PDB file of C-alpha atoms in Angstrom:
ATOM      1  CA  UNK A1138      -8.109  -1.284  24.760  1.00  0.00           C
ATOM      2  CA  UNK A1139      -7.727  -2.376  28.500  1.00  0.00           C
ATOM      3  CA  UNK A1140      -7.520   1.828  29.620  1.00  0.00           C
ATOM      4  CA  UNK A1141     -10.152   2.734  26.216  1.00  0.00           C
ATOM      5  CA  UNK A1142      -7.364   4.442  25.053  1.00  0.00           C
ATOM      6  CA  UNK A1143      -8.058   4.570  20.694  1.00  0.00           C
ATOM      7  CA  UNK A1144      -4.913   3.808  18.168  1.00  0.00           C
ATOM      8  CA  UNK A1145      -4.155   4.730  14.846  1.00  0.00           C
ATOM      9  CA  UNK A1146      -1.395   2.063  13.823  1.00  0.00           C
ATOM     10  CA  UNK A1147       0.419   2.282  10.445  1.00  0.00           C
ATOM     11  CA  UNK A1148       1.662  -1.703  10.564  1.00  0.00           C
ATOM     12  CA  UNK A1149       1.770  -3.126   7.426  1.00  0.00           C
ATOM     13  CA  UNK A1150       0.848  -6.500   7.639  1.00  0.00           C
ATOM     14  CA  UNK A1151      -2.639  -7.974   7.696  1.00  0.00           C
ATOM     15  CA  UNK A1152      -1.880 -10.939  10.222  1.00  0.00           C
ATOM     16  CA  UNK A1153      -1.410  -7.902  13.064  1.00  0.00           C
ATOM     17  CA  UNK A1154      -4.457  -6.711  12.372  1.00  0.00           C
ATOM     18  CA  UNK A1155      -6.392  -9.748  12.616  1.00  0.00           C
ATOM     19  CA  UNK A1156      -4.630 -10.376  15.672  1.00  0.00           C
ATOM     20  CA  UNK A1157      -6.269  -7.196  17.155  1.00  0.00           C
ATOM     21  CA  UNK A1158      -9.967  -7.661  15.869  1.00  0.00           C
ATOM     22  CA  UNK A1159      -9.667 -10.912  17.917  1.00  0.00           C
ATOM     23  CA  UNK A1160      -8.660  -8.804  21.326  1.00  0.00           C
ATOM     24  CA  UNK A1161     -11.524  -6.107  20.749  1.00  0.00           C
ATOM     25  CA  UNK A1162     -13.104  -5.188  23.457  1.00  0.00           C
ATOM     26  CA  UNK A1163     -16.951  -4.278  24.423  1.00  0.00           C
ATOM     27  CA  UNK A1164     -16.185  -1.138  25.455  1.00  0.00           C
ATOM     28  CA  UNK A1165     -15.364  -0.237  21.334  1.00  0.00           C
ATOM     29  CA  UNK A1166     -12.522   1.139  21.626  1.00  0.00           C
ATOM     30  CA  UNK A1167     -11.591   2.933  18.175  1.00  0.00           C
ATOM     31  CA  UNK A1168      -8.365   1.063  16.852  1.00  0.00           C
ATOM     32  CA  UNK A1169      -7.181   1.828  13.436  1.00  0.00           C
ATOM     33  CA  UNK A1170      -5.478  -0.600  11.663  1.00  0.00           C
ATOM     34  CA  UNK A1171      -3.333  -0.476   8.324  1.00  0.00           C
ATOM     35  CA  UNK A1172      -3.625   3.431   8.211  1.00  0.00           C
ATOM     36  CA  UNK A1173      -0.368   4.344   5.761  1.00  0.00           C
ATOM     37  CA  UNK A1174      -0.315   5.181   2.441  1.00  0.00           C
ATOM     38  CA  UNK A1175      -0.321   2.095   1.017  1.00  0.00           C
ATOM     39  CA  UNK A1176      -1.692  -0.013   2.989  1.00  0.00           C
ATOM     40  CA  UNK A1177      -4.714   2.673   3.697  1.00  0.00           C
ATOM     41  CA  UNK A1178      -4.507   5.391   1.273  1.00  0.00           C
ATOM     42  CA  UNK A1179      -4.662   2.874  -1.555  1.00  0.00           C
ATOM     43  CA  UNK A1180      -8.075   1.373  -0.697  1.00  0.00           C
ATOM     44  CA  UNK A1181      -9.907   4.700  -0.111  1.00  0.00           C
ATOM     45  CA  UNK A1182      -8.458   5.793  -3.709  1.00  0.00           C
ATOM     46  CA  UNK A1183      -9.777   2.622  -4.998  1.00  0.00           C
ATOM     47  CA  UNK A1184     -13.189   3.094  -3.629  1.00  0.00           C
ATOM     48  CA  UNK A1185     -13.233   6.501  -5.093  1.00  0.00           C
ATOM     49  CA  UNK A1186     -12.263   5.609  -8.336  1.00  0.00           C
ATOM     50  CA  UNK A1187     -14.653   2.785  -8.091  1.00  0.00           C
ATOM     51  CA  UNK A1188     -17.858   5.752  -8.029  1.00  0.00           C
ATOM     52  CA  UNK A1189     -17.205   5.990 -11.667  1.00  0.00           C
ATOM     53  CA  UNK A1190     -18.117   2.156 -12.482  1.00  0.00           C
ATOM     54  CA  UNK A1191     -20.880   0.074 -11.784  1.00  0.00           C
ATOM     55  CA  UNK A1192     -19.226  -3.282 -11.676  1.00  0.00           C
ATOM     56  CA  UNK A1193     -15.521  -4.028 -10.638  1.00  0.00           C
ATOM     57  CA  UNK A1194     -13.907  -6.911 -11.983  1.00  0.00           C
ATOM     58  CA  UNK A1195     -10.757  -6.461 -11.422  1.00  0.00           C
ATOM     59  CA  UNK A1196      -8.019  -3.687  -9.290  1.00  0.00           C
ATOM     60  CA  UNK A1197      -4.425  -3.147  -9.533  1.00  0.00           C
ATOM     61  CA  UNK A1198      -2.521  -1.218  -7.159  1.00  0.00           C
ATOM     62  CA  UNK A1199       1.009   0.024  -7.717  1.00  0.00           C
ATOM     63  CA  UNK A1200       3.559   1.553  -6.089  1.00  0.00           C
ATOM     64  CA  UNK A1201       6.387   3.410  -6.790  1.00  0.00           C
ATOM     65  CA  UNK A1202       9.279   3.673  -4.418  1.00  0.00           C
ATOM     66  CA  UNK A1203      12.146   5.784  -4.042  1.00  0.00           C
ATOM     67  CA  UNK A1204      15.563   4.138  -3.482  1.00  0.00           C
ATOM     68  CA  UNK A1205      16.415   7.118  -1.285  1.00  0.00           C
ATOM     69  CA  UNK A1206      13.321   7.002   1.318  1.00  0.00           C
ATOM     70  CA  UNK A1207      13.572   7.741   4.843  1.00  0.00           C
ATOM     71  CA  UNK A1208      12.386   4.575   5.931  1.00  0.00           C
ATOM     72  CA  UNK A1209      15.328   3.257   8.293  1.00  0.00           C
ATOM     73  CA  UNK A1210      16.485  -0.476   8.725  1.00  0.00           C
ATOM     74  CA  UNK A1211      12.879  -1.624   9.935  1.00  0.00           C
ATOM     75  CA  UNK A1212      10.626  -0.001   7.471  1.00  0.00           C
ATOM     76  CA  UNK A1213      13.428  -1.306   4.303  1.00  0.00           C
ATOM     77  CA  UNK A1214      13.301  -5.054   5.809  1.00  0.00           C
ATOM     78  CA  UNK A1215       9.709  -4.883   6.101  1.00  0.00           C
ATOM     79  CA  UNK A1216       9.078  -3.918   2.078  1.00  0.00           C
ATOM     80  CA  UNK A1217      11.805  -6.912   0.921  1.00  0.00           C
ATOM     81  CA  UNK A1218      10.257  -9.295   3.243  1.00  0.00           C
ATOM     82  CA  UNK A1219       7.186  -8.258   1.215  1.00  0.00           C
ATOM     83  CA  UNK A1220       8.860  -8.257  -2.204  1.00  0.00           C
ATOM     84  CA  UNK A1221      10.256 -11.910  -1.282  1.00  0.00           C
ATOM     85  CA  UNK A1222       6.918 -13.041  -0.684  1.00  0.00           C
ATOM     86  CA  UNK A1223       5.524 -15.885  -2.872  1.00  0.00           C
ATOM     87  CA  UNK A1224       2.264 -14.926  -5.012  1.00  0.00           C
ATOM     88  CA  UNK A1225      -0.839 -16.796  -3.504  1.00  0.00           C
ATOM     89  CA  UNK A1226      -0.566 -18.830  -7.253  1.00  0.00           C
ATOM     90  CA  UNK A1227       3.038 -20.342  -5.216  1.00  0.00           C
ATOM     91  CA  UNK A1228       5.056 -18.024  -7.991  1.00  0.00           C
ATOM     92  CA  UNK A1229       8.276 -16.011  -6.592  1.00  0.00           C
ATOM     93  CA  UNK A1230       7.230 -12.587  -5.682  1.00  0.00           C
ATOM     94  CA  UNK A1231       9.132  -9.366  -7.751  1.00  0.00           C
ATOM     95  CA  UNK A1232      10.036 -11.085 -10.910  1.00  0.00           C
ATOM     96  CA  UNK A1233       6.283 -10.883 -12.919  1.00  0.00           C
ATOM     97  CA  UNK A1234       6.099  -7.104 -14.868  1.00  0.00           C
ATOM     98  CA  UNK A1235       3.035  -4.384 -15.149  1.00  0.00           C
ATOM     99  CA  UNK A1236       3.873  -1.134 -17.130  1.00  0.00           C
ATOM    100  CA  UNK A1237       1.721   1.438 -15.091  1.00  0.00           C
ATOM    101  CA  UNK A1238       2.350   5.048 -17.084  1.00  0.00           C
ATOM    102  CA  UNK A1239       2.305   8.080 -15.282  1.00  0.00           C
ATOM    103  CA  UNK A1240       2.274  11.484 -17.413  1.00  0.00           C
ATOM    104  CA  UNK A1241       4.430  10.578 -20.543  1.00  0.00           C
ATOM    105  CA  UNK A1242       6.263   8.384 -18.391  1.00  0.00           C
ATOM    106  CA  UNK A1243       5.957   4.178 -18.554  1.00  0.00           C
ATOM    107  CA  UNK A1244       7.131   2.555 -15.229  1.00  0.00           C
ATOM    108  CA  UNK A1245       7.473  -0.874 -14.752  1.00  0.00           C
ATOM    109  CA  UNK A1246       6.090  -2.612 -11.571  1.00  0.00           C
ATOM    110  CA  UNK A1247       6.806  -5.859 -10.375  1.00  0.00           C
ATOM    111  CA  UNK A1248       4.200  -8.203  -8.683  1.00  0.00           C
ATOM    112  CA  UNK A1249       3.945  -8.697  -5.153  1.00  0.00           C
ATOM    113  CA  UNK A1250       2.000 -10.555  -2.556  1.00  0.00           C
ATOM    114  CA  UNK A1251       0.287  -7.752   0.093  1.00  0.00           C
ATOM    115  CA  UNK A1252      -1.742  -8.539   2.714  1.00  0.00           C
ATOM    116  CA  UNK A1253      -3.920  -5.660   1.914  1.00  0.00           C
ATOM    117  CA  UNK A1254      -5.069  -7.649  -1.048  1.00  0.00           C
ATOM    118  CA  UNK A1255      -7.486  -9.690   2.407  1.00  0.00           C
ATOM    119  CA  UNK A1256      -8.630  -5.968   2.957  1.00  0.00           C
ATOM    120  CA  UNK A1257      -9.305  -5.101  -0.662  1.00  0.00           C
ATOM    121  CA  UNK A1258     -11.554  -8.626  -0.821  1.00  0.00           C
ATOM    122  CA  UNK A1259     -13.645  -7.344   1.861  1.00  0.00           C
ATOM    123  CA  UNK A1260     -14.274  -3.908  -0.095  1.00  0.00           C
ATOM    124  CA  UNK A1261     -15.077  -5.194  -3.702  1.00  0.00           C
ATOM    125  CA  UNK A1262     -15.421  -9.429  -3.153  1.00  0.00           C
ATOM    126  CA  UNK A1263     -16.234 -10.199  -6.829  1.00  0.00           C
ATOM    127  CA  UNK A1264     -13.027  -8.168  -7.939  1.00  0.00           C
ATOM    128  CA  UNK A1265      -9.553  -9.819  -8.251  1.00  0.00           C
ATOM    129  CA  UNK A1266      -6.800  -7.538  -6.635  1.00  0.00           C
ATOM    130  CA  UNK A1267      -3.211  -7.788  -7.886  1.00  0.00           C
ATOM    131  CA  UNK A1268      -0.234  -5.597  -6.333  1.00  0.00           C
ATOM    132  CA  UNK A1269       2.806  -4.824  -7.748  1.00  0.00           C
ATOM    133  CA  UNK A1270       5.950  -2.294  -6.803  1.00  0.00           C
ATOM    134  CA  UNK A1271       9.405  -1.328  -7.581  1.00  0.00           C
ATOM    135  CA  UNK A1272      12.151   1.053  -6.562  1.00  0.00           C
ATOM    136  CA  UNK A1273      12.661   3.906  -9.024  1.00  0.00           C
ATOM    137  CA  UNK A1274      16.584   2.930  -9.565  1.00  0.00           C
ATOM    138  CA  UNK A1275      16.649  -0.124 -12.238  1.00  0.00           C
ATOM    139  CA  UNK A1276      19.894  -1.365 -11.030  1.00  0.00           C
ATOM    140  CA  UNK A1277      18.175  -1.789  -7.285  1.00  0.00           C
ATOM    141  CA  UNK A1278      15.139  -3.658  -8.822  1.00  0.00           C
ATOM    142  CA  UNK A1279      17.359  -6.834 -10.222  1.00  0.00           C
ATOM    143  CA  UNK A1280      19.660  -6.866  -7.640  1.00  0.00           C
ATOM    144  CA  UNK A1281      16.504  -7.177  -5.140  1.00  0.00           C
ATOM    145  CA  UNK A1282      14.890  -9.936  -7.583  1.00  0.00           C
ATOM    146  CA  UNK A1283      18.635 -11.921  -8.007  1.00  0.00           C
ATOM    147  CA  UNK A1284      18.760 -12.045  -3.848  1.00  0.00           C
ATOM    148  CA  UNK A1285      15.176 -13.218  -3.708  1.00  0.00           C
ATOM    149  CA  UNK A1286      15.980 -16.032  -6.417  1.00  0.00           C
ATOM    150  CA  UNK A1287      19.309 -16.980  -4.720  1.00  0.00           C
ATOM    151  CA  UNK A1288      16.662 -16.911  -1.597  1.00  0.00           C
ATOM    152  CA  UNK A1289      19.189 -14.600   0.154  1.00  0.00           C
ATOM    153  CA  UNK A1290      15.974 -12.422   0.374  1.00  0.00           C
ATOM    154  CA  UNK A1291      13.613 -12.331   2.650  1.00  0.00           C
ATOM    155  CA  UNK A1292      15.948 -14.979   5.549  1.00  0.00           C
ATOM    156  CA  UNK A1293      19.215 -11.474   5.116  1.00  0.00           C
ATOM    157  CA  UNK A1294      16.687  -8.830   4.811  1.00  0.00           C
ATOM    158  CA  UNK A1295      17.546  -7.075   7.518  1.00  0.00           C
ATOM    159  CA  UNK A1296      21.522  -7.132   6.518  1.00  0.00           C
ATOM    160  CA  UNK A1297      20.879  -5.634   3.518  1.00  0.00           C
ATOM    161  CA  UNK A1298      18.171  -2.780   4.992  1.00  0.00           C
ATOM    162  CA  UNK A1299      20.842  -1.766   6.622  1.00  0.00           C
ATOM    163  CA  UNK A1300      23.178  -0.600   3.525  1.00  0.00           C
ATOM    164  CA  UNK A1301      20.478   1.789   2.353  1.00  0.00           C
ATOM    165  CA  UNK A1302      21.607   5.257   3.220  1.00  0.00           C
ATOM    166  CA  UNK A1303      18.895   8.182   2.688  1.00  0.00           C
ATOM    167  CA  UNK A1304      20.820  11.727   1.197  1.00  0.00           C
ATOM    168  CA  UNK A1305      18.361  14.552   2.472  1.00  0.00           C
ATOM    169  CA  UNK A1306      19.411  16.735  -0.940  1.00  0.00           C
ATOM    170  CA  UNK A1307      17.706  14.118  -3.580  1.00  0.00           C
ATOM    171  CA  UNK A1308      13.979  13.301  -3.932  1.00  0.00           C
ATOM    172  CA  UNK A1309      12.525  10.819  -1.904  1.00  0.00           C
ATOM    173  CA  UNK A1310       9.485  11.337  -4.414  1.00  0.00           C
ATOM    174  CA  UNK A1311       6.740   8.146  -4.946  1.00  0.00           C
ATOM    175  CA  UNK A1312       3.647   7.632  -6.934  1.00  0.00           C
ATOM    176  CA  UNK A1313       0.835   5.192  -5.863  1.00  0.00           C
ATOM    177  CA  UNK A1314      -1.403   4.125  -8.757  1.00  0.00           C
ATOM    178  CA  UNK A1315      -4.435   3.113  -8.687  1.00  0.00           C
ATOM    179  CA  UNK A1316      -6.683   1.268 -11.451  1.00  0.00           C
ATOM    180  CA  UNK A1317      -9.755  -0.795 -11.263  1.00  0.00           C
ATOM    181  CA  UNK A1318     -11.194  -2.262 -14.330  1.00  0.00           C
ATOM    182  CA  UNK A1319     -14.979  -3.148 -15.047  1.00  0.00           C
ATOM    183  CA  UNK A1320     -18.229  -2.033 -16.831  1.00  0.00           C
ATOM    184  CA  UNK A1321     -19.629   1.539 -16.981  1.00  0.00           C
ATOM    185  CA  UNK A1322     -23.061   1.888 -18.823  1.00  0.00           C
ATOM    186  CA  UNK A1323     -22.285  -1.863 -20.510  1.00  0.00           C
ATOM    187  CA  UNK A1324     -19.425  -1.272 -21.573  1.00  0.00           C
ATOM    188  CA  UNK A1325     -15.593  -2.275 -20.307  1.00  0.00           C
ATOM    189  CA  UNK A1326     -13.740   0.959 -19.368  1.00  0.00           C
ATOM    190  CA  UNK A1327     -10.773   1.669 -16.507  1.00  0.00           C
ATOM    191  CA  UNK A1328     -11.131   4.124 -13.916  1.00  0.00           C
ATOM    192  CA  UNK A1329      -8.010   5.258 -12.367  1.00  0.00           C
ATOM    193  CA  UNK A1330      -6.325   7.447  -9.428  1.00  0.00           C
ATOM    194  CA  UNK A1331      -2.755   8.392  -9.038  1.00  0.00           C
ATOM    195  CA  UNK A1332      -1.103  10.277  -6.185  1.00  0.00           C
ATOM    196  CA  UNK A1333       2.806  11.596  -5.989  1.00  0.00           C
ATOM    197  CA  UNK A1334       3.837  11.778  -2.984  1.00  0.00           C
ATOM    198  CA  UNK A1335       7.164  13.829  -2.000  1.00  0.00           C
ATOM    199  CA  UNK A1336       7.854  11.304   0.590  1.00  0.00           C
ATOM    200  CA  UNK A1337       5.675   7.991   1.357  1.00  0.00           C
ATOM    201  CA  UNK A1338       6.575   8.432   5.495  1.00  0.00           C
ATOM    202  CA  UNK A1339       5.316  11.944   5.126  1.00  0.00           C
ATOM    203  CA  UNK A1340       1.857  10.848   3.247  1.00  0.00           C
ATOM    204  CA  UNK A1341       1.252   8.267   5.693  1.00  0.00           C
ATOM    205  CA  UNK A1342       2.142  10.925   8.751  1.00  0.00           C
ATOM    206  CA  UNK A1343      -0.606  12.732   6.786  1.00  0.00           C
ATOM    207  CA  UNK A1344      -3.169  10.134   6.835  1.00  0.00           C
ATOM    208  CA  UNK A1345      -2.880   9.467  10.474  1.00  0.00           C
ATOM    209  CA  UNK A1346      -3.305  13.386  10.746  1.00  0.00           C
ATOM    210  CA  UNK A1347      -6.651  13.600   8.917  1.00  0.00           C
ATOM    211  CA  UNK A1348      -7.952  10.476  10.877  1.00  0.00           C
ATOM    212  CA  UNK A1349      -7.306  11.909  14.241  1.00  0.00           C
ATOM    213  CA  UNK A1350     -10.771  13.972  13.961  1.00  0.00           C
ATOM    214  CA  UNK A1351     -12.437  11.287  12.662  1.00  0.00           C
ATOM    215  CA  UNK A1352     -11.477   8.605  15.745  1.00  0.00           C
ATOM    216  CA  UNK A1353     -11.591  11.574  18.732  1.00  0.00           C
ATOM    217  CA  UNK A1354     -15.308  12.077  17.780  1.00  0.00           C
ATOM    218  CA  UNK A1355     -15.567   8.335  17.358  1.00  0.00           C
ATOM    219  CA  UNK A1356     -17.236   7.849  14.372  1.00  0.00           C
ATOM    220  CA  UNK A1357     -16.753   4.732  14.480  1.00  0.00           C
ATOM    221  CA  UNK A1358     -15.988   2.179  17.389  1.00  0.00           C
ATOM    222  CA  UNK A1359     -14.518  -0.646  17.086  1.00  0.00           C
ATOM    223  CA  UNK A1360     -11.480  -2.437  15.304  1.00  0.00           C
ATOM    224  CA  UNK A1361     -11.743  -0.955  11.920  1.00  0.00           C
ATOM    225  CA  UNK A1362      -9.386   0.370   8.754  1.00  0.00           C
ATOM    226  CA  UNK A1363      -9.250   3.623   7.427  1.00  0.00           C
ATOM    227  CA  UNK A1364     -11.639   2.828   4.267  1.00  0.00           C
ATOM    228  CA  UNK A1365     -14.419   2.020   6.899  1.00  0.00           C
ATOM    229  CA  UNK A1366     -13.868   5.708   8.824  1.00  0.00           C
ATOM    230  CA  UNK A1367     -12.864   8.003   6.174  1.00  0.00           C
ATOM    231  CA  UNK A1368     -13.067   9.111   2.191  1.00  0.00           C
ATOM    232  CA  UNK A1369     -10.773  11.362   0.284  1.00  0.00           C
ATOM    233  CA  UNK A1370     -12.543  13.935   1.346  1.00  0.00           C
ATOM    234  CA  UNK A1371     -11.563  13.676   5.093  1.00  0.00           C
ATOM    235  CA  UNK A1372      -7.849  12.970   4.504  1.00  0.00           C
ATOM    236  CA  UNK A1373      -5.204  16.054   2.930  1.00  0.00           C
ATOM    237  CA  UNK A1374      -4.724  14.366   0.151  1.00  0.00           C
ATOM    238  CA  UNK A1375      -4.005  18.126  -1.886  1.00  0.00           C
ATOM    239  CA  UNK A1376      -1.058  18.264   0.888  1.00  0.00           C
ATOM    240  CA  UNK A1377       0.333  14.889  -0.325  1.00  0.00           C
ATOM    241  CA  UNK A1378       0.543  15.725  -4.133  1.00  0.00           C
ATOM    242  CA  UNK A1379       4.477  16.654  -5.275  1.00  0.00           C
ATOM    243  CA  UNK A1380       5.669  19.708  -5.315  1.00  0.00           C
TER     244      UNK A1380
END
């Protein structure tokens, strides 16, 4: 900010953020914050599904992980610290269950505390948010919620990031949903959004890419997350979907 030199950073935790809005500078330096997939993606799919309602009561976000992402050490430890989390109502994080279905497919998610649930209250502040994730290998899924209940998870997290071993030959394939309930001409109806990514590092790679533009002609100054700078329109999104 010192040298007006703008950011794009892809950190996923809401307490950095805030820590940067309070060293924002008068010269308005663009800084994005939160700019992934999820967190980043996720809200601007929310406020596009959102066009189709009038009122928003209530959003759930999902995502879908592959056991075999190229994430490294970091990027695993920072998703179980996440998963370990307790739920704002004081519950233990990754044991409550949300069937999300994608295709012909039912996938079951497992609730989690994110901090861009604080950046989905500032977009729609009469909505509840809830988040919820899993890996796409059962087996993984209860051996991550046994180490959070034996509270092995999130103090080893790191220890145990570091047995996950990414094989470039198999999928690394994820799906973000996206569904927001609430009224549409009077009436109660869902709108929803769902993405498939081939990897999550390479959809957020591709968010950063389409918000490049967007910060070099600074369209808007400032400390600021993706949702406030860009729509679906401005990001590849059409790059992101599976093959």
């Amino acid at each position: 900010m010192k040298v007006n030199v703008p950011t794009i950073d892809v950190n996923a935790f809401n307490t950095f953020a805030e820590r940067v809005k309070e060293l924002d500078n008068q010269q308005g330096t663009t800084n994005v914050m939160m700019a992934g997939l999820l967190p980043g993606l996720s809200v601007i799919l929310a406020i596009e599904a959102a066009k189709e309602l009038s009122i928003v009561d209530e959003v759930h976000v999902g995502f879908l992980q592959s056991a075999n992402a190229l994430a490294g050490a970091q990027g695993a430890a920072d998703m179980l610290e996440i998963a370990s989390s307790k739920l704002p109502n004081g519950h233990r994080g990754f044991k409550e269950k949300r069937v999300f279905t994608n295709g012909r497919k039912s996938l079951t998610l497992r609730k989690i505390n994110h901090s861009e649930q604080a950046v989905m209250k500032n977009v729609f502040n009469k909505a509840t948010s809830h988040y919820w994730t899993s890996w796409d290998i059962a087996p993984f899924n209860k051996l991550v919620s046994t180490l959070i209940a034996l509270r092995a998870l999130p103090k080893y997290r790191h220890l145990f990031a570091r047995f996950a071993k990414h094989r470039p030959d198999q999928s690394e394939e994820a799906t973000l949903f996206v569904e927001l309930t609430g009224l549409r001409n009077q009436k109660r109806t869902k709108s929803e959004r769902q993405l498939t990514v081939t990897s999550d590092y390479e959809a957020t790679s591709l968010v950063v890419t389409g918000l490049i533009p967007l910060v070099l002609i600074n369209k808007v100054n400032g400390v600021v997350e993706p949702w406030q700078m860009a729509t679906v329109q401005d990001l590849p999104v059409q790059k992101m979907k599976a093959k």
